[in-house]
């Protein structure tokens, strides 16, 4: 049982600590940029974009590294560097030398370390648990991350309120230090590279080998296409959500807070039902069903302008939170079951790059189009884009039987 599986429990603890560290870091960096360094809307957006850009560009290379490196040592090194990178901000603030270029550099470096570690840990899980435990394992890891995502902003807000944004980053560094200690306690067997040294070719050939797996497997290919298209529409909807809810729907802050809290509740529910649902309807079928339902849920956002805005947005967050969580867990598990053991990192890297690239593209294009067309038409278009992307799961293909066993 996974509840008595020490290496897996260490990974769960790592996910919780990492999530808390990321939430505190993101909140504190944004507040520092806006309140202390007078960054405008573009400056704040650039800070967010710099956390995604390294993952979009470097994830395939991170996959090669994850397949060839000593995985435990790599994970500990990446997390230890996070302690230094994030901790440099309060040090610079204390010395009076903190500026926007420093924050941008920290955002880019922290993003690079975060997304590289994400690929490495996706490659690590199949080496820690059995194939039949992957679904339960991914569900539990998602639950651990969710707990951090719920508690992290609250903790970060309290720390910022009492000590200020720069000192609060010391807590973020401490969370990363705890993460590094948990990773160091993982079995030494993870330091055996997945790809033997004797069989390694040039890095470019290694990248092509990973890409070939994604292109050759119909389900992997469709997961990447569907996820990228879904994030394109979802990114546009997310970018407009707060402005639309407050300025057009006139939701008061307490209602907006409840709307966001509903998503956290729904994510927890998604974690709890993912394993049972995916097992009962088959793994790949669960992916297809939840992708379409999650896309349909986005239509509730523009529909909120017609009437009953508050209940409509709560319904959106609940439906979207449950189905998107089950989809993500099922999709990751499917990917890990299909990818060859020595290519887990590269397959995860290419998938992550595709998914991350479309988020900022959707956010920036959604904001630009909304200034021209208005929020409701763009939100409707975003939901339609997500639905079309999710619908590609339902096109006939040859590999379905292999994946739904």
Steps between C-alpha positions, in 0.01 A plus 500: 500500500620848416418624851789286627727561202780718642647633169155590377413676827821700462383609154164606645675708765723650233199599291333673795818689598571596140147627448517716813836640390373585152184668630689717749762588239247595232297718738802674653672567166181649352444723804863614499481590133175697535522661843871557552644531149197667333466248219204571273263245342756406234774456760282276714395297193863464394585361843233231461600423141863450603397218733333313209745577219787278622267203530364554150848524348716270710270212603611265217865551600399447863355166389833388355670604824246310711549181298879517513582656838516355848138582570511543878813715483347708221181563699691596816727735303210674328315555827811617684558758227142620556593577860785721381310668215193589707709591804696752294198734495477575875881528507498757219214686669696513826804637314288759320585368153169340400361599161268369229785339302581291809136389533481413131819296530365319807169428324679355195747291702233378742278405207785309338568305818129436567417362156819294477418342835142437384626293206748315722233403753260382229780271384570392859152381598495191271830400660357534852163322465368211292306567176173397665564761773563794266140622494471499880847652523422789267174564684678518835775726365240733352326506838826593673557783252143617548546525875801720438310712252224554754723570798787672320323826403345534846837447669665734252238767563549480877879517467483792258261681733723457806850519353469637148545328161881479503535332844208270412721350230718356777205272576491405131870412517436296814226303323741421217762390755249256650427375149871441435532301824204278405643437155839413648328229707376321184655161420851500354371276220358811333859606436530227237432680168198373310694504174825300518815693412601249234182556297508881503529700181531876438250725678325591175448134420373447854245779452385345173459164671265648759305696239467186290319325785248784531442508124473122465251444783153629400387554857810692604474713188137581566562571865762758406282662234189501720686629805672777303176614338314479830764714672479752217130554569538457876784750511284763332211433739726514807657828391160668472324334792567749782445811287182352353363388836568828681442764232235344278316267738560731799576218741604631843830374643333253739315332213818483290676341797232233527524434126873435528453291814252285306777404260720383787216284634437359154868416451501300823184320384667426166797344676267280707294371207774478233615148577155347535358677194796420274496138612125459447483653150857416387791740519502649152121528487512697826747738332269551202185551707654742747672705229171571324306569820773737624484689170121522515528639852687805366184607315348573841736799531358706211154364584530668840441834325142395419376449857591352838868587465608383845341149483618459140862569587485269802356227276783564253771469764349184649444321169827614348701427813382140529524405133826682423665333800386152397610575143848610608549194722377259232709667230821487703442136593432404137819676391708314760350164405573547130846658507796253504689505833813662354294773327267606782677833543503591132133414446406703810720785379339528158151478650579766760651734239187482285267557796698795640553681170133563437417641845671841457399510133136454597524754782662771287277445197189485718583832661572666165181371338285593800613862472365497144199265513401497867521232766198284420582430131861417586397276790257320271776457244736372769246239609446397137876463447527278808204288387638450149835396647338255743281357224802369311514221761183359350624468144560133406857374518681170489665502840193522720482133599859502622435789732163409647599168645 
